[in-house]
Short mmCIF file of N, CA and C in Angstrom, two decimals:
data_model
loop_
_atom_site.label_atom_id
_atom_site.label_comp_id
_atom_site.label_asym_id
_atom_site.label_seq_id
_atom_site.Cartn_x
_atom_site.Cartn_y
_atom_site.Cartn_z
N MET A 126 0.97 -1.21 -0.06
CA MET A 126 0.13 -0.09 0.00
C MET A 126 0.78 1.26 -0.03
N ILE A 127 1.95 1.28 0.75
CA ILE A 127 2.89 2.33 0.80
C ILE A 127 3.59 2.72 -0.38
N ARG A 128 4.00 1.62 -0.92
CA ARG A 128 4.59 1.62 -2.20
C ARG A 128 3.84 2.25 -3.34
N ARG A 129 2.41 1.99 -3.41
CA ARG A 129 1.63 2.54 -4.32
C ARG A 129 1.43 3.96 -4.19
N HIS A 130 1.41 4.54 -2.98
CA HIS A 130 1.36 5.89 -2.50
C HIS A 130 2.70 6.59 -2.97
N VAL A 131 3.81 5.91 -2.88
CA VAL A 131 4.93 6.49 -3.29
C VAL A 131 4.89 6.62 -4.94
N VAL A 132 4.65 5.66 -5.51
CA VAL A 132 4.49 5.77 -6.93
C VAL A 132 3.59 7.00 -7.53
N TRP A 133 2.46 6.87 -6.81
CA TRP A 133 1.39 8.07 -7.18
C TRP A 133 2.04 9.53 -6.76
N PHE A 134 2.72 9.53 -5.73
CA PHE A 134 3.46 10.83 -5.39
C PHE A 134 4.64 11.12 -6.46
N GLY A 135 5.21 10.24 -6.78
CA GLY A 135 6.33 10.47 -7.71
C GLY A 135 5.75 10.91 -9.13
N LEU A 136 4.65 10.18 -9.47
CA LEU A 136 3.79 10.80 -10.82
C LEU A 136 3.42 12.10 -10.65
N ALA A 137 2.85 12.28 -9.54
CA ALA A 137 2.30 13.68 -9.33
C ALA A 137 3.39 14.86 -9.40
N ILE A 138 4.60 14.54 -8.74
CA ILE A 138 5.66 15.53 -8.78
C ILE A 138 6.11 15.67 -10.38
N GLY A 139 6.33 14.53 -11.00
CA GLY A 139 6.78 14.58 -12.34
C GLY A 139 5.70 15.44 -13.12
N LEU A 140 4.53 15.29 -12.97
CA LEU A 140 3.44 15.87 -13.89
C LEU A 140 3.54 17.41 -13.43
N LEU A 141 3.67 17.78 -12.14
CA LEU A 141 3.83 19.28 -11.91
C LEU A 141 5.06 19.83 -12.41
N ALA A 142 6.06 19.18 -12.34
CA ALA A 142 7.38 19.68 -12.84
C ALA A 142 7.36 19.85 -14.31
N GLY A 143 6.62 19.06 -15.06
CA GLY A 143 6.47 18.92 -16.62
C GLY A 143 5.52 20.18 -17.05
N CYS A 144 4.60 20.70 -16.09
CA CYS A 144 3.71 21.61 -16.50
C CYS A 144 4.12 22.99 -16.04
N SER A 145 5.44 23.21 -15.41
CA SER A 145 5.84 24.44 -15.05
C SER A 145 6.20 25.17 -16.20
N GLU A 146 6.11 26.55 -16.12
CA GLU A 146 6.24 27.58 -17.25
C GLU A 146 7.81 27.52 -17.41
N PRO A 147 8.14 27.60 -18.75
CA PRO A 147 9.67 27.94 -19.12
C PRO A 147 9.99 29.18 -18.57
N PRO A 148 11.20 29.64 -18.42
CA PRO A 148 11.86 30.89 -17.86
C PRO A 148 11.37 31.86 -18.87
N TYR A 149 11.07 33.14 -18.35
CA TYR A 149 10.79 34.27 -19.26
C TYR A 149 11.68 34.50 -20.40
N PRO A 150 11.15 34.49 -21.59
CA PRO A 150 12.01 34.54 -22.74
C PRO A 150 12.58 35.99 -22.82
N LEU A 151 13.87 36.09 -22.72
CA LEU A 151 14.46 37.44 -23.04
C LEU A 151 14.74 37.79 -24.42
N PRO A 152 14.87 39.07 -24.90
CA PRO A 152 15.21 39.42 -26.10
C PRO A 152 16.60 38.79 -26.45
N ASP A 153 16.79 38.58 -27.92
CA ASP A 153 18.28 38.08 -28.25
C ASP A 153 19.15 39.42 -28.34
N ARG A 154 20.13 39.38 -27.64
CA ARG A 154 21.05 40.38 -27.49
C ARG A 154 21.96 40.73 -28.93
N ASN A 155 21.80 39.65 -29.64
CA ASN A 155 22.57 39.70 -30.87
C ASN A 155 21.71 40.59 -32.03
N ALA A 156 20.48 40.74 -31.79
CA ALA A 156 19.58 41.34 -32.84
C ALA A 156 19.97 42.82 -32.66
N THR A 157 20.07 43.31 -33.91
CA THR A 157 20.41 44.80 -34.17
C THR A 157 19.35 45.75 -33.32
N ASP A 158 18.19 45.40 -33.31
CA ASP A 158 17.05 46.47 -32.67
C ASP A 158 17.23 46.32 -31.27
N VAL A 159 17.51 45.06 -30.63
CA VAL A 159 17.85 45.05 -29.09
C VAL A 159 19.17 45.75 -28.89
N ARG A 160 20.17 45.61 -29.53
CA ARG A 160 21.63 46.32 -29.18
C ARG A 160 21.21 48.07 -29.31
N THR A 161 20.37 48.35 -30.32
CA THR A 161 20.33 49.61 -30.50
C THR A 161 19.42 50.22 -29.32
N GLU A 162 18.31 49.44 -28.84
CA GLU A 162 17.44 50.00 -27.76
C GLU A 162 18.31 49.97 -26.38
N GLU A 163 19.28 48.97 -26.17
CA GLU A 163 20.26 48.94 -24.89
C GLU A 163 21.03 50.14 -25.08
N GLU A 164 21.53 50.53 -26.26
CA GLU A 164 22.32 51.68 -26.33
C GLU A 164 21.60 52.94 -26.02
N ARG A 165 20.48 53.06 -26.52
CA ARG A 165 19.54 54.39 -26.28
C ARG A 165 19.32 54.47 -24.68
N LEU A 166 18.89 53.29 -24.09
CA LEU A 166 18.73 53.39 -22.61
C LEU A 166 19.91 53.58 -21.78
N ALA A 167 21.18 53.13 -22.33
CA ALA A 167 22.46 53.37 -21.52
C ALA A 167 22.82 54.89 -21.62
N THR A 168 22.25 55.50 -22.84
CA THR A 168 22.47 56.85 -22.81
C THR A 168 21.62 57.85 -22.07
N LEU A 169 20.39 57.27 -21.87
CA LEU A 169 19.30 58.11 -21.28
C LEU A 169 19.50 57.86 -19.68
N LEU A 170 19.63 56.55 -19.33
CA LEU A 170 19.51 56.29 -17.85
C LEU A 170 20.26 57.05 -16.95
N PRO A 171 21.54 57.25 -17.15
CA PRO A 171 22.29 57.82 -16.26
C PRO A 171 21.90 59.20 -15.68
N ARG A 172 21.35 60.00 -16.45
CA ARG A 172 20.76 61.43 -16.08
C ARG A 172 19.48 61.24 -15.40
N GLU A 173 18.74 60.19 -15.55
CA GLU A 173 17.54 59.82 -14.90
C GLU A 173 17.73 59.03 -13.59
N LEU A 174 18.65 58.27 -13.41
CA LEU A 174 18.78 57.37 -12.21
C LEU A 174 19.94 57.90 -11.23
N LEU A 175 21.06 58.66 -11.64
CA LEU A 175 21.93 59.16 -10.73
C LEU A 175 21.86 60.61 -10.55
N ALA A 176 22.63 61.04 -9.52
CA ALA A 176 22.33 62.45 -9.23
C ALA A 176 23.32 63.26 -10.11
N GLY A 177 24.35 62.71 -10.61
CA GLY A 177 25.23 63.44 -11.49
C GLY A 177 25.59 62.55 -12.78
N PRO A 178 26.63 62.87 -13.47
CA PRO A 178 27.03 62.16 -14.66
C PRO A 178 27.64 60.77 -14.29
N GLY A 179 27.41 59.73 -15.20
CA GLY A 179 27.83 58.37 -14.89
C GLY A 179 27.54 57.52 -16.01
N THR A 180 27.58 56.28 -15.89
CA THR A 180 27.44 55.42 -16.88
C THR A 180 26.56 54.20 -16.45
N CYS A 181 25.85 53.51 -17.53
CA CYS A 181 25.05 52.49 -17.16
C CYS A 181 25.11 51.26 -18.20
N LYS A 182 25.09 50.13 -17.60
CA LYS A 182 24.96 49.03 -18.34
C LYS A 182 23.46 48.53 -18.48
N VAL A 183 23.19 47.99 -19.57
CA VAL A 183 21.37 47.83 -19.55
C VAL A 183 21.32 46.45 -20.29
N ARG A 184 20.35 45.75 -19.63
CA ARG A 184 19.83 44.36 -20.17
C ARG A 184 18.37 44.66 -20.58
N LEU A 185 18.02 44.73 -21.93
CA LEU A 185 16.72 44.77 -22.22
C LEU A 185 15.97 43.61 -22.02
N LEU A 186 14.86 43.60 -21.21
CA LEU A 186 14.05 42.56 -20.67
C LEU A 186 12.85 42.37 -21.66
N GLY A 187 12.55 43.30 -22.44
CA GLY A 187 11.27 43.00 -23.42
C GLY A 187 10.64 44.47 -23.77
N ARG A 188 9.70 44.39 -24.61
CA ARG A 188 9.14 45.58 -25.13
C ARG A 188 7.69 45.26 -25.24
N GLU A 189 6.85 46.32 -24.95
CA GLU A 189 5.24 46.25 -25.29
C GLU A 189 4.92 47.54 -25.79
N GLY A 190 4.52 47.64 -26.96
CA GLY A 190 3.95 48.74 -27.52
C GLY A 190 5.19 49.80 -27.53
N SER A 191 5.13 51.03 -27.11
CA SER A 191 6.14 51.91 -26.95
C SER A 191 6.88 51.97 -25.69
N SER A 192 6.66 50.90 -24.89
CA SER A 192 7.39 50.74 -23.56
C SER A 192 8.59 49.67 -23.61
N SER A 193 9.79 50.10 -23.03
CA SER A 193 10.82 49.12 -22.99
C SER A 193 11.00 48.85 -21.56
N PHE A 194 11.25 47.54 -21.31
CA PHE A 194 11.57 46.94 -19.87
C PHE A 194 12.98 46.71 -19.85
N ALA A 195 13.65 47.16 -18.76
CA ALA A 195 15.14 46.81 -18.68
C ALA A 195 15.68 46.72 -17.36
N TRP A 196 16.68 46.20 -16.97
CA TRP A 196 17.46 46.24 -15.76
C TRP A 196 18.63 47.03 -16.17
N ALA A 197 18.85 48.23 -15.35
CA ALA A 197 20.09 48.98 -15.57
C ALA A 197 21.00 48.96 -14.15
N HIS A 198 22.06 48.89 -14.55
CA HIS A 198 23.33 49.01 -13.45
C HIS A 198 24.16 50.29 -13.74
N CYS A 199 23.90 51.29 -12.83
CA CYS A 199 24.44 52.50 -13.23
C CYS A 199 25.46 52.92 -12.17
N GLU A 200 26.50 53.59 -12.47
CA GLU A 200 27.56 54.03 -11.56
C GLU A 200 28.06 55.53 -11.74
N SER A 201 28.37 56.14 -10.82
CA SER A 201 29.08 57.47 -10.98
C SER A 201 30.05 57.51 -9.91
N ALA A 202 31.17 57.95 -10.41
CA ALA A 202 32.39 58.14 -9.69
C ALA A 202 32.64 59.55 -9.16
N GLY A 203 33.02 59.73 -8.07
CA GLY A 203 33.33 60.97 -7.69
C GLY A 203 34.65 60.91 -7.04
N PRO A 204 35.36 62.10 -6.29
CA PRO A 204 36.59 62.04 -5.84
C PRO A 204 36.55 61.01 -4.68
N GLY A 205 37.19 59.89 -5.00
CA GLY A 205 37.40 58.74 -3.88
C GLY A 205 36.12 58.02 -3.60
N VAL A 206 34.79 58.25 -4.25
CA VAL A 206 33.74 57.54 -3.90
C VAL A 206 32.91 57.15 -5.37
N VAL A 207 32.57 55.91 -5.35
CA VAL A 207 31.70 55.39 -6.37
C VAL A 207 30.28 55.11 -5.76
N THR A 208 29.34 55.70 -6.47
CA THR A 208 27.93 55.37 -6.02
C THR A 208 27.23 54.69 -7.13
N GLY A 209 26.26 53.90 -6.98
CA GLY A 209 25.50 53.39 -7.88
C GLY A 209 24.17 52.83 -7.57
N VAL A 210 23.40 52.32 -8.57
CA VAL A 210 22.21 51.72 -8.44
C VAL A 210 22.09 50.64 -9.59
N SER A 211 21.34 49.50 -9.09
CA SER A 211 21.01 48.34 -10.00
C SER A 211 19.48 48.21 -9.82
N VAL A 212 18.75 48.44 -10.94
CA VAL A 212 17.40 48.61 -10.82
C VAL A 212 16.42 48.00 -11.95
N PRO A 213 15.40 47.32 -11.88
CA PRO A 213 14.56 47.29 -12.97
C PRO A 213 14.03 48.64 -13.40
N VAL A 214 13.71 48.91 -14.57
CA VAL A 214 13.12 50.06 -15.05
C VAL A 214 12.11 49.85 -16.25
N ARG A 215 11.17 50.82 -16.25
CA ARG A 215 10.24 50.74 -17.29
C ARG A 215 10.50 52.12 -18.12
N VAL A 216 10.61 52.06 -19.37
CA VAL A 216 10.85 53.50 -20.12
C VAL A 216 9.92 53.63 -21.09
N ASP A 217 9.15 54.72 -20.95
CA ASP A 217 8.12 55.03 -22.02
C ASP A 217 8.66 56.49 -22.71
N GLY A 218 9.16 56.05 -23.89
CA GLY A 218 9.82 57.33 -24.63
C GLY A 218 11.11 57.62 -23.74
N ASP A 219 10.98 58.83 -23.06
CA ASP A 219 12.15 59.43 -22.30
C ASP A 219 11.84 59.34 -20.83
N ARG A 220 10.54 58.87 -20.50
CA ARG A 220 10.15 58.82 -19.12
C ARG A 220 10.41 57.49 -18.46
N VAL A 221 11.13 57.65 -17.35
CA VAL A 221 11.74 56.42 -16.64
C VAL A 221 10.91 56.26 -15.44
N THR A 222 10.42 54.88 -15.29
CA THR A 222 9.97 54.56 -14.01
C THR A 222 10.58 53.55 -13.33
N GLN A 223 10.70 53.64 -11.92
CA GLN A 223 11.53 52.62 -11.22
C GLN A 223 10.68 52.22 -10.05
N PRO A 224 10.87 50.90 -9.60
CA PRO A 224 9.99 50.58 -8.51
C PRO A 224 10.29 51.31 -7.13
N GLY A 225 9.20 51.17 -6.21
CA GLY A 225 9.39 51.59 -4.95
C GLY A 225 10.33 50.96 -4.10
N ASN A 226 10.72 51.30 -2.88
CA ASN A 226 11.65 50.75 -1.89
C ASN A 226 10.82 49.96 -0.97
N GLY A 227 11.59 48.89 -0.24
CA GLY A 227 11.12 48.33 0.75
C GLY A 227 9.78 47.48 0.47
N SER A 228 8.74 47.61 1.14
CA SER A 228 7.57 46.89 1.14
C SER A 228 6.78 47.38 -0.14
N GLU A 229 7.24 48.48 -0.91
CA GLU A 229 6.59 48.99 -2.16
C GLU A 229 7.14 48.34 -3.37
N TYR A 230 8.28 47.86 -3.16
CA TYR A 230 8.95 47.16 -4.20
C TYR A 230 8.02 46.15 -5.07
N PRO A 231 7.62 44.90 -4.44
CA PRO A 231 6.92 43.89 -5.07
C PRO A 231 5.44 44.48 -5.94
N PRO A 232 4.58 45.36 -5.17
CA PRO A 232 3.48 45.86 -5.90
C PRO A 232 3.85 46.69 -7.12
N SER A 233 4.93 47.70 -6.72
CA SER A 233 5.37 48.53 -8.03
C SER A 233 5.71 48.00 -9.15
N VAL A 234 6.67 46.76 -8.84
CA VAL A 234 7.19 46.01 -10.01
C VAL A 234 6.09 45.36 -10.67
N ARG A 235 5.00 44.89 -9.99
CA ARG A 235 3.87 44.14 -10.57
C ARG A 235 3.08 45.27 -11.60
N ARG A 236 2.97 46.60 -10.99
CA ARG A 236 2.44 47.59 -11.91
C ARG A 236 3.26 47.92 -13.15
N MET A 237 4.31 48.01 -13.06
CA MET A 237 5.33 48.47 -13.99
C MET A 237 5.39 47.52 -15.32
N PHE A 238 5.36 46.21 -14.92
CA PHE A 238 5.85 45.13 -15.89
C PHE A 238 4.55 44.13 -16.25
N PRO A 239 4.63 43.51 -17.54
CA PRO A 239 3.70 42.52 -17.61
C PRO A 239 3.92 41.29 -16.72
N GLU A 240 2.75 40.61 -16.47
CA GLU A 240 2.85 39.59 -15.34
C GLU A 240 4.05 38.84 -15.39
N ARG A 241 4.35 38.09 -16.52
CA ARG A 241 5.43 36.94 -16.36
C ARG A 241 6.74 37.62 -16.19
N LEU A 242 6.86 38.80 -16.76
CA LEU A 242 8.18 39.54 -16.55
C LEU A 242 8.32 40.05 -14.98
N ALA A 243 7.09 40.43 -14.46
CA ALA A 243 7.19 40.88 -13.24
C ALA A 243 7.39 39.98 -12.35
N GLU A 244 6.92 38.61 -12.49
CA GLU A 244 7.45 37.58 -11.76
C GLU A 244 8.76 37.15 -11.70
N ALA A 245 9.38 37.15 -12.96
CA ALA A 245 10.79 36.80 -13.18
C ALA A 245 11.63 37.77 -12.36
N VAL A 246 11.40 39.13 -12.42
CA VAL A 246 12.06 40.23 -11.73
C VAL A 246 11.95 39.86 -10.18
N LEU A 247 10.77 39.82 -9.89
CA LEU A 247 10.59 39.35 -8.36
C LEU A 247 11.31 38.13 -7.92
N ASP A 248 11.27 37.14 -8.74
CA ASP A 248 12.18 35.75 -8.45
C ASP A 248 13.66 36.10 -8.50
N ASN A 249 14.09 37.23 -8.79
CA ASN A 249 15.53 37.58 -8.85
C ASN A 249 16.12 36.55 -9.88
N ASP A 250 15.57 36.46 -11.01
CA ASP A 250 16.28 35.75 -11.99
C ASP A 250 17.48 36.38 -12.50
N PRO A 251 18.75 35.65 -12.34
CA PRO A 251 20.02 36.49 -12.51
C PRO A 251 20.18 36.70 -13.98
N ARG A 252 19.40 36.13 -15.02
CA ARG A 252 19.49 36.53 -16.34
C ARG A 252 19.10 37.84 -16.73
N MET A 253 18.27 38.37 -15.79
CA MET A 253 17.73 39.74 -15.83
C MET A 253 18.65 41.00 -15.73
N ARG A 254 19.81 40.69 -15.17
CA ARG A 254 20.76 41.83 -14.90
C ARG A 254 21.73 41.83 -16.10
N PRO A 255 22.31 42.96 -16.30
CA PRO A 255 23.23 43.15 -17.19
C PRO A 255 24.63 42.63 -16.82
N GLN A 256 25.47 42.34 -17.82
CA GLN A 256 26.75 41.92 -17.30
C GLN A 256 27.53 43.06 -16.93
N THR A 257 28.33 43.03 -15.68
CA THR A 257 28.99 44.01 -15.41
C THR A 257 30.40 43.35 -14.92
N SER A 258 31.48 44.23 -14.80
CA SER A 258 32.76 43.83 -14.58
C SER A 258 32.80 43.01 -13.27
N LYS A 259 31.86 43.12 -12.30
CA LYS A 259 31.88 42.42 -11.14
C LYS A 259 31.09 41.15 -11.28
N SER A 260 30.30 40.82 -12.22
CA SER A 260 29.57 39.54 -12.13
C SER A 260 30.00 38.62 -13.31
#
């Protein structure tokens, strides 16, 4: 009797694993339009996310209509001090939206992004972040 339950339990686990969604599909970074949008965002985001001049590395996460969804890692260097931010963003034209802090982070991410992308961001999927010299 116990063996039959173990078999059914194993089948149930296998079926559930087989039904899980594949990872969120990210845009192909080799595509010209993706590279062009990442370059545009890398130019736009430093003045929007940093208090002064700096640089950003960007990973385009997707697009919907005129909105671009990305993860930006931006740094600004001053005399002896480097400050930075690593954050998911939504960009509509030149308007940049970033999530709230603390307890506001999850609900704001869900408002900013399509459902599957929001869940991938909240799951902290490492594929979402741009390549930096530290990663």
